[in-house]
Amino acid sequence: MSIPSLDDEELVKELDSKDMLGITAQYPEQWEEAIQRAKKTPNLCDASEVEHVIICGMGGSGASGDLARVILEAEMEVPIIVSKGYHLPKFVSNRTLVFVVSHSGTTEETLSCFEQALEKKSKIVIITSGRELATRAFSLNIPVIEIPGHLQARASIGFLFMPLIVTLMQLGMISNRPDELSEVLQVLRDMAKKLAFPQPTCKNPAKQLAIDLYGKIPIIYGSEGITGIAALRWKCEFNESSKIPAFWNILPELDHNEIVGWQLADRFDVEFALVNLREPCDYSRNIRRMNITTSLIGNKFKISREIWAEGTSRFARLASLIHMGDFTARYLALLYGVDPTPVDIIWHLKARLGEGE
Ligand code: F6R
């Protein structure tokens, strides 16, 4: 199968209409700006009264909640939950801190949760670029972290995610972590240098992985913790940026069901590619499981690859996996001859939902 060269500038000019690759290379600057913006949030609540934290958001915005939860849940004294839907759990009260995260500020599921949080008199923080939502929040004296609106939600992952961390730090609900944040930014800088478009395919692991994945359905596996949540992000990126089907799952759970489903995979006229996301400090039983699982089902895949997280802290390692996945999916879009930015079917669906209301 002949595929275009990922070093061809003309290909990028022709397909990448909104400079998604340039935006991905600028993650270090974006994540840093996000930290600075969030530090300026006025009117934060009294954290001593908070008994639970809920992060509401969908798609690229909801992903920020997944990342925050996986980084923070082992440290926080109170539960931290991600809500991706129309309804808040019944226990939500005036002792719940509710983050309402919506890049556009118009996502109906997230707005529904916002209304419920208002009814329950929860403590609310809003992260959005949406003028209407921000204006309403200001009028209610609710803190708003405003983010730029010109990027796609999923390309704004730093703007959406870092404010969650910084706000919880400002509230004293998690420890201050300046060294960890510096390492996150440093790892993103290192990744950007290694993976950005000017780095030729022969030296660029994201371009190489995109080429390997071309023509196959990616199956991304991680384990409970950072590699599992990164696997979900990779899957969504292959869907939204590369416009292809992709699937993900988490160890140890997949060893209790999905592993059996590979038995008859050869009967289908499809090539699958296995991508195992790995990190050196994974729980030892999960490391062992991933090795054994791959040895048992590896022959069902046309190719099998391991991607190792980089960095010292879990936070930096998570950021490195996100950056590698985002670059890979966006390069893969170019191989398929599609623009990585638009997600027309999502906008079409949202428009249809709004019809005749
Ligand atoms: C678009 C994207 C979508 C949106 C989702 C929710 O790039 O990633 O998944 O994030 O449709 O919309 P917002 O983020 O505006 O609340």
Short mmCIF file of C-alpha atoms and ligand atoms in Angstrom, two decimals:
data_model
loop_
_atom_site.label_atom_id
_atom_site.label_comp_id
_atom_site.label_asym_id
_atom_site.label_seq_id
_atom_site.Cartn_x
_atom_site.Cartn_y
_atom_site.Cartn_z
CA MET A 1 0.00 0.00 0.00
CA SER A 2 1.59 3.30 -1.01
CA ILE A 3 1.18 6.11 1.49
CA PRO A 4 2.25 9.75 1.38
CA SER A 5 5.42 10.96 3.08
CA LEU A 6 4.89 12.54 6.48
CA ASP A 7 7.84 14.83 5.75
CA ASP A 8 6.03 16.47 2.84
CA GLU A 9 5.26 20.09 3.70
CA GLU A 10 2.80 20.34 0.82
CA LEU A 11 0.73 17.51 2.34
CA VAL A 12 0.48 19.39 5.63
CA LYS A 13 -0.42 22.65 3.88
CA GLU A 14 -3.11 20.91 1.88
CA LEU A 15 -4.74 18.93 4.71
CA ASP A 16 -4.02 20.56 8.08
CA SER A 17 -6.28 23.59 7.57
CA LYS A 18 -6.21 24.79 11.18
CA ASP A 19 -2.58 23.89 11.95
CA MET A 20 -3.42 21.05 14.32
CA LEU A 21 0.18 19.83 14.13
CA GLY A 22 1.51 23.29 15.05
CA ILE A 23 -0.96 23.50 17.95
CA THR A 24 0.17 20.06 19.18
CA ALA A 25 3.80 21.22 19.06
CA GLN A 26 2.78 24.21 21.19
CA TYR A 27 1.41 22.13 24.08
CA PRO A 28 4.25 23.21 26.41
CA GLU A 29 3.32 26.89 25.93
CA GLN A 30 -0.40 26.10 26.17
CA TRP A 31 -0.09 24.11 29.41
CA GLU A 32 2.11 26.83 30.92
CA GLU A 33 -0.34 29.59 29.98
CA ALA A 34 -3.16 27.49 31.44
CA ILE A 35 -1.36 27.34 34.80
CA GLN A 36 -0.91 31.12 34.85
CA ARG A 37 -4.55 31.80 33.89
CA ALA A 38 -5.88 29.47 36.59
CA LYS A 39 -3.75 31.04 39.30
CA LYS A 40 -5.66 34.29 38.84
CA THR A 41 -9.13 32.87 39.58
CA PRO A 42 -10.90 35.03 42.17
CA ASN A 43 -13.75 34.11 44.59
CA LEU A 44 -12.81 30.51 45.28
CA CYS A 45 -14.92 28.76 47.92
CA ASP A 46 -13.95 27.62 51.42
CA ALA A 47 -12.43 24.18 50.82
CA SER A 48 -12.84 23.05 54.43
CA GLU A 49 -16.55 22.52 53.68
CA VAL A 50 -15.99 20.36 50.57
CA GLU A 51 -16.88 16.68 50.94
CA HIS A 52 -16.70 15.59 47.30
CA VAL A 53 -15.43 16.90 43.99
CA ILE A 54 -17.27 16.28 40.72
CA ILE A 55 -15.92 17.22 37.32
CA CYS A 56 -18.65 17.48 34.64
CA GLY A 57 -17.80 17.56 30.97
CA MET A 58 -18.14 15.69 27.71
CA GLY A 59 -15.66 14.65 25.02
CA GLY A 60 -12.49 16.71 24.94
CA SER A 61 -13.68 18.69 27.97
CA GLY A 62 -14.60 15.60 29.98
CA ALA A 63 -11.15 14.17 29.21
CA SER A 64 -9.69 16.84 31.48
CA GLY A 65 -11.63 15.31 34.37
CA ASP A 66 -10.28 11.83 33.61
CA LEU A 67 -6.72 13.13 33.67
CA ALA A 68 -7.23 15.05 36.92
CA ARG A 69 -8.90 12.11 38.63
CA VAL A 70 -6.17 9.65 37.74
CA ILE A 71 -3.44 12.00 38.95
CA LEU A 72 -5.17 13.07 42.16
CA GLU A 73 -7.42 10.35 43.52
CA ALA A 74 -4.70 8.58 45.50
CA GLU A 75 -3.84 11.82 47.27
CA MET A 76 -7.16 13.55 47.91
CA GLU A 77 -8.98 13.19 51.22
CA VAL A 78 -12.36 13.41 49.49
CA PRO A 79 -13.69 11.45 46.49
CA ILE A 80 -13.10 12.92 43.03
CA ILE A 81 -15.58 11.76 40.39
CA VAL A 82 -15.99 12.46 36.69
CA SER A 83 -19.53 12.88 35.42
CA LYS A 84 -20.09 12.47 31.69
CA GLY A 85 -23.81 12.79 31.13
CA TYR A 86 -26.93 14.79 31.92
CA HIS A 87 -27.30 13.91 35.59
CA LEU A 88 -25.38 14.55 38.78
CA PRO A 89 -25.42 11.81 41.41
CA LYS A 90 -28.00 12.17 44.20
CA PHE A 91 -25.40 12.79 46.92
CA VAL A 92 -24.35 16.11 45.37
CA SER A 93 -25.06 18.90 47.86
CA ASN A 94 -23.87 22.30 49.03
CA ARG A 95 -20.79 20.45 50.26
CA THR A 96 -19.83 19.33 46.75
CA LEU A 97 -17.34 21.21 44.60
CA VAL A 98 -18.60 20.93 41.02
CA PHE A 99 -16.29 21.81 38.13
CA VAL A 100 -18.32 22.57 35.00
CA VAL A 101 -15.97 22.09 32.06
CA SER A 102 -17.18 22.93 28.56
CA HIS A 103 -14.91 24.36 25.92
CA SER A 104 -17.78 25.84 23.91
CA GLY A 105 -20.02 26.46 26.91
CA THR A 106 -22.96 25.09 24.94
CA THR A 107 -22.84 21.33 25.53
CA GLU A 108 -26.29 20.35 26.74
CA GLU A 109 -25.26 17.51 29.05
CA THR A 110 -22.77 19.75 30.87
CA LEU A 111 -25.24 22.64 31.08
CA SER A 112 -27.80 20.25 32.56
CA CYS A 113 -25.30 19.34 35.30
CA PHE A 114 -24.63 23.04 35.85
CA GLU A 115 -28.34 23.67 36.49
CA GLN A 116 -28.52 20.77 38.93
CA ALA A 117 -25.42 22.02 40.76
CA LEU A 118 -27.09 25.44 41.07
CA GLU A 119 -30.26 23.85 42.45
CA LYS A 120 -28.24 21.90 45.00
CA LYS A 121 -26.31 25.06 45.94
CA SER A 122 -23.02 23.32 45.22
CA LYS A 123 -19.77 25.23 45.10
CA ILE A 124 -19.11 25.69 41.39
CA VAL A 125 -16.08 26.54 39.26
CA ILE A 126 -16.51 26.95 35.50
CA ILE A 127 -13.88 26.36 32.83
CA THR A 128 -15.02 27.59 29.40
CA SER A 129 -14.42 29.81 26.41
CA GLY A 130 -18.18 30.29 26.02
CA ARG A 131 -19.28 33.90 26.46
CA GLU A 132 -22.89 33.14 27.39
CA LEU A 133 -21.99 30.60 30.07
CA ALA A 134 -19.26 32.85 31.46
CA THR A 135 -21.59 35.87 31.59
CA ARG A 136 -24.24 33.89 33.44
CA ALA A 137 -21.64 32.61 35.90
CA PHE A 138 -20.28 36.12 36.52
CA SER A 139 -23.80 37.35 37.27
CA LEU A 140 -24.13 34.59 39.87
CA ASN A 141 -20.69 35.34 41.34
CA ILE A 142 -19.38 31.93 40.28
CA PRO A 143 -15.65 31.74 39.56
CA VAL A 144 -14.88 31.30 35.87
CA ILE A 145 -11.58 30.29 34.31
CA GLU A 146 -11.80 31.65 30.81
CA ILE A 147 -9.85 29.89 28.08
CA PRO A 148 -9.25 30.77 24.42
CA GLY A 149 -12.02 29.71 22.06
CA HIS A 150 -10.19 29.40 18.75
CA LEU A 151 -8.92 25.83 19.24
CA GLN A 152 -10.84 22.57 19.13
CA ALA A 153 -11.74 21.29 22.60
CA ARG A 154 -9.46 18.29 22.32
CA ALA A 155 -6.60 20.50 21.17
CA SER A 156 -7.15 22.66 24.27
CA ILE A 157 -6.44 19.81 26.66
CA GLY A 158 -3.92 21.88 28.66
CA PHE A 159 -6.34 24.82 28.97
CA LEU A 160 -9.09 22.47 30.17
CA PHE A 161 -7.05 20.20 32.43
CA MET A 162 -4.42 22.32 34.16
CA PRO A 163 -7.00 24.68 35.79
CA LEU A 164 -8.46 21.69 37.63
CA ILE A 165 -5.08 20.91 39.19
CA VAL A 166 -4.21 24.54 39.91
CA THR A 167 -7.62 25.31 41.45
CA LEU A 168 -7.44 22.32 43.78
CA MET A 169 -3.93 23.47 44.73
CA GLN A 170 -5.15 27.02 45.37
CA LEU A 171 -7.91 25.60 47.57
CA GLY A 172 -5.34 23.59 49.54
CA MET A 173 -7.11 20.33 48.65
CA ILE A 174 -3.93 18.94 47.13
CA SER A 175 -0.32 19.77 47.85
CA ASN A 176 1.52 22.47 45.95
CA ARG A 177 3.73 20.83 43.36
CA PRO A 178 5.90 23.38 41.58
CA ASP A 179 8.64 20.86 40.75
CA GLU A 180 6.15 18.40 39.32
CA LEU A 181 4.51 21.09 37.17
CA SER A 182 7.95 22.18 35.92
CA GLU A 183 8.74 18.60 35.01
CA VAL A 184 5.44 18.26 33.13
CA LEU A 185 6.32 21.32 31.05
CA GLN A 186 9.88 20.07 30.48
CA VAL A 187 8.67 16.65 29.33
CA LEU A 188 6.20 18.31 26.94
CA ARG A 189 9.04 20.44 25.56
CA ASP A 190 11.20 17.34 25.05
CA MET A 191 8.32 15.48 23.38
CA ALA A 192 7.53 18.45 21.12
CA LYS A 193 11.15 18.61 19.97
CA LYS A 194 11.19 14.91 19.20
CA LEU A 195 7.72 14.55 17.63
CA ALA A 196 6.92 17.82 15.83
CA PHE A 197 6.63 17.99 12.06
CA PRO A 198 10.15 19.32 11.33
CA GLN A 199 11.61 16.15 12.86
CA PRO A 200 11.89 13.73 9.90
CA THR A 201 10.22 10.33 9.93
CA CYS A 202 13.51 8.48 10.44
CA LYS A 203 13.93 10.23 13.83
CA ASN A 204 10.27 10.81 14.74
CA PRO A 205 8.56 8.00 16.74
CA ALA A 206 5.05 9.49 16.29
CA LYS A 207 5.38 9.57 12.50
CA GLN A 208 6.79 6.03 12.57
CA LEU A 209 3.91 4.77 14.70
CA ALA A 210 1.33 6.47 12.46
CA ILE A 211 2.86 4.67 9.44
CA ASP A 212 2.76 1.34 11.31
CA LEU A 213 -0.90 1.86 12.22
CA TYR A 214 -2.04 2.84 8.74
CA GLY A 215 -4.71 0.47 7.37
CA LYS A 216 -5.31 -1.24 10.73
CA ILE A 217 -7.75 -0.78 13.57
CA PRO A 218 -5.86 0.36 16.66
CA ILE A 219 -6.54 -1.49 19.90
CA ILE A 220 -5.01 0.48 22.76
CA TYR A 221 -4.41 -1.18 26.10
CA GLY A 222 -3.26 0.37 29.35
CA SER A 223 -3.64 -0.58 32.96
CA GLU A 224 -5.53 0.98 35.86
CA GLY A 225 -3.91 4.35 36.47
CA ILE A 226 -2.24 6.66 34.00
CA THR A 227 -1.73 4.27 31.09
CA GLY A 228 -5.40 3.23 31.14
CA ILE A 229 -6.69 6.77 31.00
CA ALA A 230 -4.12 7.63 28.33
CA ALA A 231 -5.45 4.64 26.32
CA LEU A 232 -8.92 6.23 26.34
CA ARG A 233 -7.45 9.53 25.12
CA TRP A 234 -5.56 7.73 22.32
CA LYS A 235 -8.76 5.99 21.23
CA CYS A 236 -10.70 9.28 21.13
CA GLU A 237 -7.88 10.93 19.17
CA PHE A 238 -7.89 8.15 16.58
CA ASN A 239 -11.66 8.65 16.31
CA GLU A 240 -11.75 12.45 16.17
CA SER A 241 -8.45 13.37 14.52
CA SER A 242 -7.73 10.33 12.30
CA LYS A 243 -11.48 9.63 11.72
CA ILE A 244 -11.11 5.85 12.16
CA PRO A 245 -12.61 3.27 14.51
CA ALA A 246 -10.35 2.46 17.48
CA PHE A 247 -10.86 0.62 20.74
CA TRP A 248 -9.31 0.68 24.19
CA ASN A 249 -9.40 -1.28 27.39
CA ILE A 250 -7.76 -1.53 30.79
CA LEU A 251 -5.92 -4.22 32.67
CA PRO A 252 -6.63 -6.09 34.85
CA GLU A 253 -10.32 -6.01 33.79
CA LEU A 254 -9.76 -6.94 30.14
CA ASP A 255 -8.15 -10.19 31.26
CA HIS A 256 -11.55 -11.24 32.60
CA ASN A 257 -13.56 -10.82 29.38
CA GLU A 258 -12.07 -9.10 26.31
CA ILE A 259 -9.12 -11.46 26.13
CA VAL A 260 -11.53 -14.26 25.18
CA GLY A 261 -12.98 -12.21 22.33
CA TRP A 262 -9.70 -12.43 20.42
CA GLN A 263 -10.17 -16.17 19.97
CA LEU A 264 -12.15 -15.82 16.72
CA ALA A 265 -10.65 -12.52 15.56
CA ASP A 266 -9.06 -14.28 12.54
CA ARG A 267 -12.55 -14.88 11.11
CA PHE A 268 -12.98 -11.19 10.37
CA ASP A 269 -11.47 -9.54 7.34
CA VAL A 270 -9.87 -6.73 9.34
CA GLU A 271 -6.33 -6.07 10.49
CA PHE A 272 -5.87 -5.01 14.08
CA ALA A 273 -2.86 -3.25 15.61
CA LEU A 274 -2.10 -3.62 19.30
CA VAL A 275 -0.63 -0.63 21.13
CA ASN A 276 0.31 -1.29 24.75
CA LEU A 277 0.87 1.87 26.78
CA ARG A 278 3.42 1.24 29.48
CA GLU A 279 5.06 3.01 32.35
CA PRO A 280 7.95 1.77 34.47
CA CYS A 281 6.19 2.31 37.82
CA ASP A 282 3.01 0.45 36.94
CA TYR A 283 1.78 -1.94 39.64
CA SER A 284 3.93 -5.08 39.35
CA ARG A 285 0.99 -7.47 38.88
CA ASN A 286 -0.30 -5.34 35.99
CA ILE A 287 3.16 -5.30 34.37
CA ARG A 288 3.19 -9.09 34.59
CA ARG A 289 -0.38 -9.25 33.25
CA MET A 290 0.43 -7.09 30.23
CA ASN A 291 3.41 -9.29 29.36
CA ILE A 292 1.41 -12.51 29.68
CA THR A 293 -1.68 -11.09 27.94
CA THR A 294 0.43 -9.97 24.98
CA SER A 295 2.10 -13.36 24.75
CA LEU A 296 -1.34 -15.03 24.67
CA ILE A 297 -3.13 -12.83 22.13
CA GLY A 298 -0.27 -11.04 20.32
CA ASN A 299 -0.58 -13.30 17.26
CA LYS A 300 -4.07 -11.90 16.58
CA PHE A 301 -2.60 -8.54 15.62
CA LYS A 302 -0.91 -7.54 12.39
CA ILE A 303 1.52 -5.50 14.47
CA SER A 304 2.09 -5.00 18.18
CA ARG A 305 3.86 -1.97 19.68
CA GLU A 306 4.80 -0.79 23.15
CA ILE A 307 4.87 2.90 23.98
CA TRP A 308 6.71 3.78 27.18
CA ALA A 309 5.82 6.89 29.17
CA GLU A 310 8.65 9.33 29.82
CA GLY A 311 9.40 11.41 32.90
CA THR A 312 9.97 10.96 36.61
CA SER A 313 6.58 11.84 38.11
CA ARG A 314 3.31 10.09 37.19
CA PHE A 315 1.98 13.46 36.09
CA ALA A 316 4.83 14.00 33.61
CA ARG A 317 4.55 10.42 32.38
CA LEU A 318 0.83 10.90 31.72
CA ALA A 319 1.55 14.13 29.83
CA SER A 320 4.16 12.34 27.70
CA LEU A 321 1.66 9.64 26.69
CA ILE A 322 -1.00 12.22 25.83
CA HIS A 323 1.46 14.15 23.68
CA MET A 324 2.66 11.04 21.84
CA GLY A 325 -0.91 9.86 21.18
CA ASP A 326 -2.11 13.25 19.97
CA PHE A 327 0.80 13.60 17.54
CA THR A 328 0.40 10.03 16.26
CA ALA A 329 -3.34 10.36 15.59
CA ARG A 330 -2.88 13.68 13.82
CA TYR A 331 -0.12 12.28 11.59
CA LEU A 332 -2.32 9.28 10.86
CA ALA A 333 -5.06 11.68 9.66
CA LEU A 334 -2.64 13.00 7.03
CA LEU A 335 -1.85 9.47 5.88
CA TYR A 336 -5.57 8.87 5.38
CA GLY A 337 -5.82 12.17 3.46
CA VAL A 338 -8.11 13.88 5.99
CA ASP A 339 -7.89 17.14 7.91
CA PRO A 340 -7.24 16.33 11.58
CA THR A 341 -9.28 19.30 12.89
CA PRO A 342 -12.97 19.14 11.92
CA VAL A 343 -15.41 16.80 13.63
CA ASP A 344 -18.35 17.57 11.33
CA ILE A 345 -20.54 14.72 12.46
CA ILE A 346 -20.43 15.94 16.09
CA TRP A 347 -21.52 19.46 15.05
CA HIS A 348 -24.20 17.99 12.77
CA LEU A 349 -25.51 15.83 15.61
CA LYS A 350 -25.56 18.76 18.04
CA ALA A 351 -27.46 20.85 15.46
CA ARG A 352 -30.03 18.05 14.98
CA LEU A 353 -30.49 17.77 18.75
CA GLY A 354 -31.20 21.49 18.88
CA GLU A 355 -33.78 21.42 16.06
CA GLY A 356 -37.40 22.12 16.98
CA GLU A 357 -36.70 22.81 20.64
C1 F6R B 1 -14.09 18.52 19.77
C2 F6R B 1 -14.20 17.59 20.86
C3 F6R B 1 -15.55 17.16 21.39
C4 F6R B 1 -16.13 18.18 22.39
C5 F6R B 1 -17.46 17.68 22.98
C6 F6R B 1 -18.00 18.57 24.09
O1 F6R B 1 -12.72 18.76 19.49
O2 F6R B 1 -13.20 17.14 21.33
O3 F6R B 1 -15.37 15.90 21.98
O4 F6R B 1 -15.21 18.39 23.43
O5 F6R B 1 -18.41 17.58 21.98
O6 F6R B 1 -18.04 19.92 23.70
P1 F6R B 1 -17.43 21.04 24.66
O7 F6R B 1 -16.01 20.62 24.92
O8 F6R B 1 -17.53 22.30 23.88
O9 F6R B 1 -18.28 21.04 25.90
#
